[in-house]
Short mmCIF file of N, CA and C in Angstrom, two decimals:
data_model
loop_
_atom_site.label_atom_id
_atom_site.label_comp_id
_atom_site.label_asym_id
_atom_site.label_seq_id
_atom_site.Cartn_x
_atom_site.Cartn_y
_atom_site.Cartn_z
N UNK A 1 134.92 15.54 151.98
CA UNK A 1 136.34 15.78 152.05
C UNK A 1 137.03 15.38 150.74
N UNK A 2 136.65 14.23 150.19
CA UNK A 2 137.29 13.77 148.97
C UNK A 2 136.87 14.62 147.76
N UNK A 3 135.66 15.17 147.81
CA UNK A 3 135.24 16.08 146.74
C UNK A 3 136.09 17.34 146.72
N UNK A 4 136.45 17.81 147.90
CA UNK A 4 137.32 18.99 147.98
C UNK A 4 138.70 18.68 147.42
N UNK A 5 139.17 17.46 147.63
CA UNK A 5 140.47 17.06 147.08
C UNK A 5 140.43 17.04 145.55
N UNK A 6 139.33 16.56 145.00
CA UNK A 6 139.18 16.57 143.54
C UNK A 6 139.20 17.99 142.99
N UNK A 7 138.48 18.88 143.65
CA UNK A 7 138.44 20.28 143.21
C UNK A 7 139.80 20.93 143.34
N UNK A 8 140.50 20.66 144.44
CA UNK A 8 141.83 21.23 144.62
C UNK A 8 142.79 20.77 143.53
N UNK A 9 142.80 19.48 143.25
CA UNK A 9 143.72 18.97 142.23
C UNK A 9 143.38 19.53 140.85
N UNK A 10 142.10 19.69 140.57
CA UNK A 10 141.70 20.27 139.29
C UNK A 10 142.14 21.72 139.18
N UNK A 11 141.94 22.48 140.26
CA UNK A 11 142.35 23.89 140.25
C UNK A 11 143.86 24.03 140.17
N UNK A 12 144.59 23.21 140.93
CA UNK A 12 146.04 23.26 140.92
C UNK A 12 146.61 22.90 139.55
N UNK A 13 146.06 21.86 138.94
CA UNK A 13 146.52 21.46 137.61
C UNK A 13 146.20 22.50 136.56
N UNK A 14 145.02 23.11 136.66
CA UNK A 14 144.63 24.14 135.70
C UNK A 14 145.53 25.37 135.81
N UNK A 15 145.81 25.79 137.03
CA UNK A 15 146.68 26.95 137.21
C UNK A 15 148.09 26.68 136.72
N UNK A 16 148.59 25.46 136.95
CA UNK A 16 149.90 25.11 136.43
C UNK A 16 149.90 25.07 134.91
N UNK A 17 148.83 24.56 134.32
CA UNK A 17 148.73 24.52 132.86
C UNK A 17 148.69 25.93 132.27
N UNK A 18 147.96 26.82 132.93
CA UNK A 18 147.93 28.21 132.46
C UNK A 18 149.29 28.89 132.59
N UNK A 19 149.98 28.62 133.68
CA UNK A 19 151.32 29.19 133.86
C UNK A 19 152.27 28.63 132.81
N UNK A 20 152.12 27.37 132.49
CA UNK A 20 152.96 26.75 131.47
C UNK A 20 152.68 27.36 130.10
N UNK A 21 151.40 27.54 129.80
CA UNK A 21 151.01 28.09 128.50
C UNK A 21 151.43 29.55 128.34
N UNK A 22 151.30 30.33 129.41
CA UNK A 22 151.65 31.75 129.37
C UNK A 22 153.14 32.00 129.60
N UNK A 23 153.90 30.93 129.84
CA UNK A 23 155.34 31.01 130.07
C UNK A 23 155.66 31.85 131.29
N UNK A 24 154.92 31.59 132.36
CA UNK A 24 155.13 32.26 133.63
C UNK A 24 155.87 31.31 134.55
N UNK A 25 156.94 31.76 135.15
CA UNK A 25 157.70 30.90 136.06
C UNK A 25 158.61 29.96 135.30
N UNK A 26 159.16 29.04 136.03
CA UNK A 26 160.10 28.08 135.45
C UNK A 26 159.35 26.91 134.85
N UNK A 27 159.73 26.54 133.65
CA UNK A 27 159.07 25.43 132.95
C UNK A 27 159.33 24.12 133.67
N UNK A 28 160.48 23.97 134.33
CA UNK A 28 160.79 22.72 135.00
C UNK A 28 159.98 22.55 136.28
N UNK A 29 159.26 23.57 136.72
CA UNK A 29 158.36 23.45 137.86
C UNK A 29 156.91 23.30 137.38
N UNK A 30 156.52 24.10 136.39
CA UNK A 30 155.12 24.09 135.97
C UNK A 30 154.75 22.83 135.17
N UNK A 31 155.67 22.30 134.40
CA UNK A 31 155.35 21.10 133.61
C UNK A 31 155.10 19.88 134.50
N UNK A 32 156.01 19.54 135.42
CA UNK A 32 155.69 18.40 136.30
C UNK A 32 154.48 18.67 137.20
N UNK A 33 154.31 19.92 137.61
CA UNK A 33 153.14 20.25 138.42
C UNK A 33 151.84 19.99 137.67
N UNK A 34 151.83 20.33 136.40
CA UNK A 34 150.64 20.09 135.58
C UNK A 34 150.39 18.61 135.38
N UNK A 35 151.39 17.90 134.94
CA UNK A 35 151.23 16.48 134.62
C UNK A 35 150.90 15.66 135.87
N UNK A 36 151.62 15.90 136.93
CA UNK A 36 151.42 15.09 138.13
C UNK A 36 150.12 15.41 138.85
N UNK A 37 149.68 16.65 138.80
CA UNK A 37 148.41 16.96 139.46
C UNK A 37 147.24 16.35 138.71
N UNK A 38 147.28 16.37 137.37
CA UNK A 38 146.21 15.72 136.62
C UNK A 38 146.28 14.19 136.75
N UNK A 39 147.49 13.65 136.87
CA UNK A 39 147.61 12.21 137.10
C UNK A 39 147.04 11.84 138.47
N UNK A 40 147.33 12.64 139.47
CA UNK A 40 146.78 12.39 140.81
C UNK A 40 145.26 12.53 140.80
N UNK A 41 144.76 13.48 140.02
CA UNK A 41 143.32 13.65 139.89
C UNK A 41 142.67 12.40 139.31
N UNK A 42 143.27 11.83 138.29
CA UNK A 42 142.73 10.62 137.68
C UNK A 42 142.79 9.43 138.63
N UNK A 43 143.88 9.31 139.37
CA UNK A 43 144.01 8.20 140.33
C UNK A 43 142.98 8.35 141.45
N UNK A 44 142.80 9.57 141.95
CA UNK A 44 141.82 9.80 143.01
C UNK A 44 140.40 9.53 142.52
N UNK A 45 140.10 9.96 141.31
CA UNK A 45 138.76 9.72 140.75
C UNK A 45 138.53 8.21 140.56
N UNK A 46 139.54 7.49 140.12
CA UNK A 46 139.41 6.04 139.96
C UNK A 46 139.23 5.36 141.31
N UNK A 47 139.94 5.85 142.32
CA UNK A 47 139.80 5.28 143.66
C UNK A 47 138.42 5.55 144.24
N UNK A 48 137.93 6.75 144.06
CA UNK A 48 136.62 7.09 144.61
C UNK A 48 135.48 6.36 143.89
N UNK A 49 135.69 6.03 142.62
CA UNK A 49 134.65 5.31 141.89
C UNK A 49 134.74 3.81 142.09
N UNK A 50 135.77 3.34 142.79
CA UNK A 50 135.90 1.93 143.10
C UNK A 50 136.66 1.11 142.08
N UNK A 51 137.29 1.76 141.14
CA UNK A 51 138.05 1.04 140.12
C UNK A 51 139.36 0.48 140.67
N UNK A 52 139.97 1.22 141.57
CA UNK A 52 141.22 0.74 142.19
C UNK A 52 141.14 0.88 143.69
#
């Protein structure tokens, strides 16, 4: 289950980054979506590895 969460966050962050780079949609939605999804990915990976 947690592996699926990692994959989802990676895919969501990547799609937001691509939308940001290609200037698709509103920048005020895609920028926080990119930053926060990759931040959540890092926190989840740290939690799963036992760091936090």
